[in-house]
Structures are given as structure tokens and as C-alpha cells.
Amino acid sequence: MPPTYAQQVITNTQLNRSNHQDPNYSQQIVIPPRPIVTSQATTNLQLNRNTVLPTKHTDFSRSLIIYPKVIMNVKWDTKTIMENFRSATENLQIKFVPQYAYPHPRGGFVIQFTTREIQQQMMKSFKEGLWDKTTFGGDFNVYEPKDNFSVVLKDVPSVINDDALVQSILAANPNLNFSLNVIQVNRLVRRDVFPVPYTISVRLIVETEELKQRLLNLKHLYIEGHLCVIQQYQNRIKPVQCTNCWKFSHVATACRVKTRCKMCGGEHSDENCSLNDMTCSNCNLAHPADSALCSKYLEVAARIKNRMYNNDQ
């Protein structure tokens, strides 16, 4: 087993008690924090074993996500993202200052605005083809996160038509003291399942964060005599990855190939890895195979994201 970060620091620290006047002196070893690498390129970021990724707390209700279609060998820091974004939108007659921008760990770039109104104007201008699409490597898509104002109703009778669902909720729950403004109804059921189950889960996209919270606080609703539990909607953006071979789209219990090391890509488990240099078994770059900045990981995540937004079921 390779030495841990703390062991490396202790090994490299010279203790010399004889140079101190107090014979009872014991030098204190202060282990510095692990180095933090800020978000950089989304394709060829060189990471070491001690690298940790930053976290961002984003209000997606006033943010847009930009997905370049071309993978570039570029250092995508905040400055570079903002320069490309300004070039893409400089011809718009909209006065705005983005709050911040950063590479999202699951792929793409997050641009957060000061208000939702500005976000809506920017999304509308993109759909109208007013952005300069020669930036961000030559072509890109822009998405508005839809899951922020979403809830899931469990055990909804599948025979109820989507258009009639809201009326069924209002009829069975006369004590609701707020308007149920639903933008979209999505059935969360696989298309290859036949016959359709008697009860299914349904996603409701509502107008505001306040309405979403009110529904979550209810915890359940009645629909056609069924008690339907209300839960927070969770988008699955993270690709399924095997922890045995570290390939995508299957899990370890279904894996039929040899074990690969997450750190170096060799045919052994990570616990038995003694190499200091990392090599991803998916893209051959210097990071762990489960890194959220791996180009193969981002490619698979982008396909999931495209399916989620373009065919939102």
C-alpha cells in the first residue's frame, strides 16, 4: 500500500530535539491541508492523489448550463468561460452581469444570473438564434435546468390521463389552500415495460419554488382514492459506472471482465496498487477512473443530459 498523505508529510518532516534548549520539548508535526485544485480543463486535467474538487452552491432557478459540442484542449476557468459567454451574447440588447460561472463537475458550464427574469430573457434569446455559436469551440447547446421546481408523486393510477391529473388532484383534495399551477406532467415509466403497471410515479414541474415547497410539506395527496406520497425529484445525471472494471453502463454485480485498478488501470484492485502515477483506464490521462472530469465520463454524462432535456421522460 502506498503511504497516505499524512505519512508522507511525517516522513518528510525532520525532527531534531537536540537543537532545542528544553530537553522535554517534543516537536509538533502540523499536517498541512491537502492542496485544492480549482476547476480547470474538462478534458485533460492532470490530477494527483491528493487533489480534491471544489463545491458550488448554485441557484439553478436563475442559471443556465452551456454544453460545448466540441471537446477542446482549453483551460476552462471562470475567466475563460466568461470571455466566451460575453462573445456569444455581446450582440444582445439585454443589460446583465452574470453572478458567476464555473465548470460543472458533471459536464458543461454553469452561468448564474442575478435574477430569474434575466435567465428567462437569455434562454429566449438563445432559442431565437441570437447567440453567436462560433464561441465555446464552434458549437454548443444551452439548457435551462427544469428539475428545480419538480416533485414526484408515487403510486399514481396509470389510467389517469396527464391532462386530467391536475383536476383529479383538485377534486380529491378540496382542502388545498393554494393554486396548483403545473407546467408539465411526465410519467416516470420505462417505455419497454409492458403492460404498464397499475400505479406509476409521476413528475410534476410547477411554476415556483414556493409551490414546490408547499407540495413537499404536504407529504401526500389523494388521487382517485389512492394515497400518493410526494417526494423531491432527483435528476439522474451521474452515469452508471462499474466499480470492478470502471467502464460505464453496467454495475459490478453484472461485470464479466477482469478487475481493473481505479488509480492506474492495471489488472489488480485499487487496494493493491503501489504505483504513484495515475492513469485512467477510460481515457489514459492522469486521474482516477471515477473522476467527474474524465473526458469519457463527460461524454456519457452529456448523452444522459441531452436525453433528459430533449426527451424529458
GROMACS .gro file of C-alpha atoms in nm:
model
  313
    1MET     CA    1   0.000   0.000   0.000
    2PRO     CA    2   0.136   0.347  -0.086
    3PRO     CA    3   0.187   0.584   0.209
    4THR     CA    4  -0.101   0.811   0.299
    5TYR     CA    5  -0.080   1.186   0.268
    6ALA     CA    6  -0.021   1.224   0.644
    7GLN     CA    7   0.250   0.955   0.639
    8GLN     CA    8   0.429   1.131   0.353
    9VAL     CA    9   0.427   1.460   0.546
   10ILE     CA   10   0.558   1.294   0.863
   11THR     CA   11   0.830   1.108   0.670
   12ASN     CA   12   0.948   1.429   0.505
   13THR     CA   13   0.948   1.624   0.835
   14GLN     CA   14   1.287   1.643   1.009
   15LEU     CA   15   1.260   1.606   1.389
   16ASN     CA   16   1.567   1.724   1.578
   17ARG     CA   17   1.509   1.751   1.952
   18SER     CA   18   1.881   1.810   2.029
   19ASN     CA   19   1.874   2.157   1.878
   20HIS     CA   20   1.613   2.276   2.127
   21GLN     CA   21   1.704   2.406   2.475
   22ASP     CA   22   1.417   2.231   2.655
   23PRO     CA   23   1.501   1.856   2.692
   24ASN     CA   24   1.132   1.776   2.729
   25TYR     CA   25   1.050   1.954   2.404
   26SER     CA   26   0.858   1.748   2.154
   27GLN     CA   27   0.826   1.899   1.810
   28GLN     CA   28   0.468   1.917   1.690
   29ILE     CA   29   0.405   1.796   1.339
   30VAL     CA   30   0.148   2.013   1.168
   31ILE     CA   31  -0.002   1.835   0.871
   32PRO     CA   32  -0.099   2.095   0.612
   33PRO     CA   33  -0.432   2.064   0.433
   34ARG     CA   34  -0.445   1.878   0.108
   35PRO     CA   35  -0.394   2.106  -0.191
   36ILE     CA   36  -0.716   2.220  -0.359
   37VAL     CA   37  -0.721   2.244  -0.736
   38THR     CA   38  -0.975   2.481  -0.880
   39SER     CA   39  -1.190   2.369  -1.172
   40GLN     CA   40  -0.981   2.366  -1.489
   41ALA     CA   41  -0.997   2.188  -1.823
   42THR     CA   42  -1.282   1.945  -1.870
   43THR     CA   43  -1.073   1.706  -2.081
   44ASN     CA   44  -0.708   1.686  -1.979
   45LEU     CA   45  -0.692   1.799  -1.618
   46GLN     CA   46  -0.386   1.647  -1.454
   47LEU     CA   47  -0.478   1.536  -1.102
   48ASN     CA   48  -0.276   1.371  -0.828
   49ARG     CA   49  -0.388   1.152  -0.540
   50ASN     CA   50  -0.424   1.449  -0.306
   51THR     CA   51  -0.647   1.656  -0.532
   52VAL     CA   52  -0.994   1.747  -0.411
   53LEU     CA   53  -1.261   1.921  -0.613
   54PRO     CA   54  -1.436   2.244  -0.511
   55THR     CA   55  -1.807   2.261  -0.441
   56LYS     CA   56  -2.055   2.522  -0.559
   57HIS     CA   57  -2.397   2.603  -0.424
   58THR     CA   58  -2.596   2.723  -0.722
   59ASP     CA   59  -2.948   2.857  -0.753
   60PHE     CA   60  -3.044   2.670  -1.070
   61SER     CA   61  -3.371   2.862  -1.092
   62ARG     CA   62  -3.170   3.157  -1.231
   63SER     CA   63  -2.891   2.968  -1.404
   64LEU     CA   64  -2.822   2.828  -1.750
   65ILE     CA   65  -2.600   2.535  -1.843
   66ILE     CA   66  -2.387   2.554  -2.158
   67TYR     CA   67  -2.269   2.228  -2.319
   68PRO     CA   68  -2.000   2.260  -2.590
   69LYS     CA   69  -2.037   2.002  -2.866
   70VAL     CA   70  -1.665   2.009  -2.942
   71ILE     CA   71  -1.408   1.885  -2.690
   72MET     CA   72  -1.124   2.139  -2.671
   73ASN     CA   73  -0.783   2.132  -2.509
   74VAL     CA   74  -0.856   2.453  -2.316
   75LYS     CA   75  -0.814   2.553  -1.954
   76TRP     CA   76  -1.178   2.622  -1.864
   77ASP     CA   77  -1.155   2.854  -1.568
   78THR     CA   78  -1.408   3.125  -1.475
   79LYS     CA   79  -1.228   3.389  -1.681
   80THR     CA   80  -1.226   3.177  -2.000
   81ILE     CA   81  -1.591   3.081  -1.959
   82MET     CA   82  -1.694   3.444  -1.908
   83GLU     CA   83  -1.493   3.560  -2.211
   84ASN     CA   84  -1.664   3.302  -2.433
   85PHE     CA   85  -2.004   3.384  -2.284
   86ARG     CA   86  -1.962   3.759  -2.344
   87SER     CA   87  -1.855   3.691  -2.703
   88ALA     CA   88  -2.162   3.472  -2.755
   89THR     CA   89  -2.405   3.733  -2.616
   90GLU     CA   90  -2.243   4.070  -2.693
   91ASN     CA   91  -2.497   4.149  -2.968
   92LEU     CA   92  -2.799   4.108  -2.740
   93GLN     CA   93  -2.993   4.412  -2.626
   94ILE     CA   94  -3.003   4.283  -2.268
   95LYS     CA   95  -2.829   4.455  -1.980
   96PHE     CA   96  -2.698   4.198  -1.737
   97VAL     CA   97  -2.397   4.097  -1.532
   98PRO     CA   98  -2.363   3.722  -1.460
   99GLN     CA   99  -2.317   3.649  -1.093
  100TYR     CA  100  -2.056   3.381  -1.156
  101ALA     CA  101  -1.957   3.098  -1.390
  102TYR     CA  102  -1.776   2.770  -1.336
  103PRO     CA  103  -1.728   2.424  -1.495
  104HIS     CA  104  -1.989   2.188  -1.359
  105PRO     CA  105  -1.845   1.861  -1.219
  106ARG     CA  106  -2.093   1.663  -1.431
  107GLY     CA  107  -2.000   1.844  -1.751
  108GLY     CA  108  -2.074   2.177  -1.915
  109PHE     CA  109  -2.055   2.525  -1.769
  110VAL     CA  110  -2.291   2.690  -1.522
  111ILE     CA  111  -2.377   3.059  -1.569
  112GLN     CA  112  -2.575   3.209  -1.281
  113PHE     CA  113  -2.758   3.541  -1.321
  114THR     CA  114  -2.877   3.783  -1.056
  115THR     CA  115  -3.247   3.731  -1.133
  116ARG     CA  116  -3.469   3.468  -1.292
  117GLU     CA  117  -3.605   3.733  -1.531
  118ILE     CA  118  -3.260   3.776  -1.686
  119GLN     CA  119  -3.219   3.399  -1.709
  120GLN     CA  120  -3.552   3.372  -1.893
  121GLN     CA  121  -3.455   3.652  -2.134
  122MET     CA  122  -3.122   3.484  -2.208
  123MET     CA  123  -3.286   3.147  -2.269
  124LYS     CA  124  -3.542   3.305  -2.501
  125SER     CA  125  -3.270   3.483  -2.699
  126PHE     CA  126  -3.080   3.155  -2.743
  127LYS     CA  127  -3.390   2.974  -2.870
  128GLU     CA  128  -3.441   3.259  -3.118
  129GLY     CA  129  -3.091   3.202  -3.256
  130LEU     CA  130  -2.949   3.535  -3.141
  131TRP     CA  131  -2.635   3.396  -2.975
  132ASP     CA  132  -2.303   3.376  -3.159
  133LYS     CA  133  -2.246   3.000  -3.179
  134THR     CA  134  -1.886   3.029  -3.302
  135THR     CA  135  -1.774   3.056  -2.938
  136PHE     CA  136  -1.718   2.769  -2.693
  137GLY     CA  137  -1.526   2.573  -2.956
  138GLY     CA  138  -1.759   2.629  -3.251
  139ASP     CA  139  -2.098   2.496  -3.139
  140PHE     CA  140  -2.288   2.445  -2.815
  141ASN     CA  141  -2.629   2.392  -2.658
  142VAL     CA  142  -2.785   2.589  -2.374
  143TYR     CA  143  -3.020   2.426  -2.126
  144GLU     CA  144  -3.242   2.562  -1.854
  145PRO     CA  145  -3.245   2.326  -1.555
  146LYS     CA  146  -3.602   2.203  -1.519
  147ASP     CA  147  -3.573   1.991  -1.209
  148ASN     CA  148  -3.551   2.277  -0.962
  149PHE     CA  149  -3.930   2.315  -0.935
  150SER     CA  150  -4.020   1.948  -0.963
  151VAL     CA  151  -4.178   1.693  -0.731
  152VAL     CA  152  -4.261   1.325  -0.773
  153LEU     CA  153  -4.598   1.169  -0.693
  154LYS     CA  154  -4.568   0.798  -0.610
  155ASP     CA  155  -4.839   0.536  -0.673
  156VAL     CA  156  -5.047   0.741  -0.918
  157PRO     CA  157  -5.305   0.529  -1.107
  158SER     CA  158  -5.166   0.488  -1.459
  159VAL     CA  159  -5.513   0.508  -1.618
  160ILE     CA  160  -5.538   0.881  -1.541
  161ASN     CA  161  -5.462   1.096  -1.842
  162ASP     CA  162  -5.186   1.355  -1.798
  163ASP     CA  163  -5.423   1.638  -1.888
  164ALA     CA  164  -5.674   1.522  -1.626
  165LEU     CA  165  -5.422   1.467  -1.347
  166VAL     CA  166  -5.437   1.819  -1.201
  167GLN     CA  167  -5.819   1.814  -1.200
  168SER     CA  168  -5.811   1.474  -1.028
  169ILE     CA  169  -5.581   1.615  -0.759
  170LEU     CA  170  -5.806   1.918  -0.701
  171ALA     CA  171  -6.120   1.703  -0.689
  172ALA     CA  172  -5.975   1.457  -0.436
  173ASN     CA  173  -5.809   1.724  -0.218
  174PRO     CA  174  -6.065   2.001  -0.159
  175ASN     CA  175  -5.868   2.139   0.136
  176LEU     CA  176  -5.578   2.265  -0.077
  177ASN     CA  177  -5.538   2.634   0.006
  178PHE     CA  178  -5.315   2.729  -0.288
  179SER     CA  179  -5.330   2.725  -0.667
  180LEU     CA  180  -5.177   2.419  -0.831
  181ASN     CA  181  -5.001   2.574  -1.131
  182VAL     CA  182  -4.843   2.279  -1.311
  183ILE     CA  183  -4.626   2.349  -1.616
  184GLN     CA  184  -4.567   1.990  -1.725
  185VAL     CA  185  -4.654   1.631  -1.629
  186ASN     CA  186  -4.406   1.349  -1.700
  187ARG     CA  187  -4.471   0.980  -1.643
  188LEU     CA  188  -4.162   0.814  -1.495
  189VAL     CA  189  -4.206   0.474  -1.655
  190ARG     CA  190  -3.982   0.283  -1.895
  191ARG     CA  191  -4.110   0.254  -2.249
  192ASP     CA  192  -4.004  -0.111  -2.276
  193VAL     CA  193  -4.221  -0.219  -1.982
  194PHE     CA  194  -4.547  -0.380  -2.095
  195PRO     CA  195  -4.811  -0.390  -1.973
  196VAL     CA  196  -4.790  -0.057  -1.793
  197PRO     CA  197  -4.805  -0.105  -1.413
  198TYR     CA  198  -5.132  -0.023  -1.237
  199THR     CA  199  -4.965   0.258  -1.044
  200ILE     CA  200  -4.669   0.467  -1.155
  201SER     CA  201  -4.457   0.761  -1.044
  202VAL     CA  202  -4.531   1.099  -1.200
  203ARG     CA  203  -4.314   1.408  -1.212
  204LEU     CA  204  -4.484   1.745  -1.174
  205ILE     CA  205  -4.297   2.055  -1.294
  206VAL     CA  206  -4.452   2.352  -1.115
  207GLU     CA  207  -4.412   2.726  -1.160
  208THR     CA  208  -4.228   2.837  -0.847
  209GLU     CA  209  -4.000   2.720  -0.569
  210GLU     CA  210  -4.269   2.824  -0.319
  211LEU     CA  211  -4.525   2.593  -0.479
  212LYS     CA  212  -4.275   2.307  -0.484
  213GLN     CA  213  -4.206   2.352  -0.113
  214ARG     CA  214  -4.578   2.364  -0.033
  215LEU     CA  215  -4.630   2.033  -0.210
  216LEU     CA  216  -4.334   1.875  -0.032
  217ASN     CA  217  -4.468   1.997   0.302
  218LEU     CA  218  -4.799   1.820   0.234
  219LYS     CA  219  -4.609   1.488   0.210
  220HIS     CA  220  -4.903   1.318   0.035
  221LEU     CA  221  -5.212   1.375  -0.181
  222TYR     CA  222  -5.515   1.165  -0.269
  223ILE     CA  223  -5.574   1.076  -0.635
  224GLU     CA  224  -5.873   0.859  -0.729
  225GLY     CA  225  -5.875   0.709  -0.380
  226HIS     CA  226  -5.501   0.634  -0.381
  227LEU     CA  227  -5.266   0.782  -0.122
  228CYS     CA  228  -4.981   0.929  -0.330
  229VAL     CA  229  -4.661   1.019  -0.148
  230ILE     CA  230  -4.488   1.342  -0.256
  231GLN     CA  231  -4.109   1.334  -0.285
  232GLN     CA  232  -3.827   1.558  -0.405
  233TYR     CA  233  -3.744   1.494  -0.771
  234GLN     CA  234  -3.385   1.379  -0.824
  235ASN     CA  235  -3.233   1.403  -1.169
  236ARG     CA  236  -3.001   1.116  -1.251
  237ILE     CA  237  -2.713   1.290  -1.422
  238LYS     CA  238  -2.434   1.069  -1.289
  239PRO     CA  239  -2.359   0.782  -1.531
  240VAL     CA  240  -2.376   0.425  -1.406
  241GLN     CA  241  -2.017   0.308  -1.361
  242CYS     CA  242  -1.886  -0.037  -1.273
  243THR     CA  243  -1.662  -0.047  -0.965
  244ASN     CA  244  -1.489  -0.362  -1.092
  245CYS     CA  245  -1.366  -0.265  -1.440
  246TRP     CA  246  -1.462   0.109  -1.423
  247LYS     CA  247  -1.644   0.105  -1.757
  248PHE     CA  248  -1.985   0.264  -1.793
  249SER     CA  249  -2.346   0.145  -1.834
  250HIS     CA  250  -2.327  -0.157  -1.604
  251VAL     CA  251  -2.265  -0.236  -1.236
  252ALA     CA  252  -2.006  -0.458  -1.069
  253THR     CA  253  -2.250  -0.742  -0.998
  254ALA     CA  254  -2.311  -0.774  -1.373
  255CYS     CA  255  -1.946  -0.733  -1.476
  256ARG     CA  256  -1.787  -1.025  -1.664
  257VAL     CA  257  -1.436  -0.889  -1.722
  258LYS     CA  258  -1.119  -0.874  -1.514
  259THR     CA  259  -1.079  -0.634  -1.224
  260ARG     CA  260  -0.907  -0.306  -1.313
  261CYS     CA  261  -0.742  -0.062  -1.077
  262LYS     CA  262  -0.920   0.271  -1.040
  263MET     CA  263  -0.590   0.454  -0.992
  264CYS     CA  264  -0.351   0.310  -1.252
  265GLY     CA  265  -0.568   0.096  -1.481
  266GLY     CA  266  -0.374  -0.223  -1.408
  267GLU     CA  267  -0.531  -0.567  -1.366
  268HIS     CA  268  -0.550  -0.551  -0.986
  269SER     CA  269  -0.773  -0.386  -0.725
  270ASP     CA  270  -0.708  -0.031  -0.605
  271GLU     CA  271  -0.619  -0.163  -0.256
  272ASN     CA  272  -0.322  -0.350  -0.407
  273CYS     CA  273  -0.196  -0.060  -0.617
  274SER     CA  274   0.160   0.052  -0.539
  275LEU     CA  275   0.209   0.298  -0.827
  276ASN     CA  276   0.229   0.671  -0.763
  277ASP     CA  277   0.137   0.779  -1.117
  278MET     CA  278  -0.231   0.765  -1.202
  279THR     CA  279  -0.369   0.653  -1.538
  280CYS     CA  280  -0.740   0.645  -1.614
  281SER     CA  281  -0.840   0.318  -1.782
  282ASN     CA  282  -1.105   0.504  -1.986
  283CYS     CA  283  -0.911   0.798  -2.134
  284ASN     CA  284  -0.545   0.723  -2.038
  285LEU     CA  285  -0.498   1.060  -1.866
  286ALA     CA  286  -0.363   1.122  -1.517
  287HIS     CA  287  -0.669   1.099  -1.293
  288PRO     CA  288  -0.874   0.823  -1.123
  289ALA     CA  289  -1.115   0.628  -1.341
  290ASP     CA  290  -1.413   0.766  -1.147
  291SER     CA  291  -1.313   1.132  -1.188
  292ALA     CA  292  -1.602   1.361  -1.281
  293LEU     CA  293  -1.363   1.547  -1.512
  294CYS     CA  294  -1.274   1.244  -1.725
  295SER     CA  295  -1.350   1.310  -2.093
  296LYS     CA  296  -1.523   0.971  -2.127
  297TYR     CA  297  -1.728   1.039  -1.814
  298LEU     CA  298  -1.831   1.380  -1.951
  299GLU     CA  299  -1.922   1.225  -2.286
  300VAL     CA  300  -2.155   0.971  -2.122
  301ALA     CA  301  -2.297   1.236  -1.887
  302ALA     CA  302  -2.366   1.469  -2.181
  303ARG     CA  303  -2.564   1.195  -2.358
  304ILE     CA  304  -2.771   1.144  -2.044
  305LYS     CA  305  -2.823   1.520  -2.012
  306ASN     CA  306  -2.928   1.552  -2.376
  307ARG     CA  307  -3.182   1.272  -2.340
  308MET     CA  308  -3.311   1.423  -2.018
  309TYR     CA  309  -3.373   1.768  -2.166
  310ASN     CA  310  -3.464   1.677  -2.525
  311ASN     CA  311  -3.693   1.387  -2.436
  312ASP     CA  312  -3.788   1.467  -2.081
  313GLN     CA  313  -3.945   1.144  -1.956
   0.00000   0.00000   0.00000
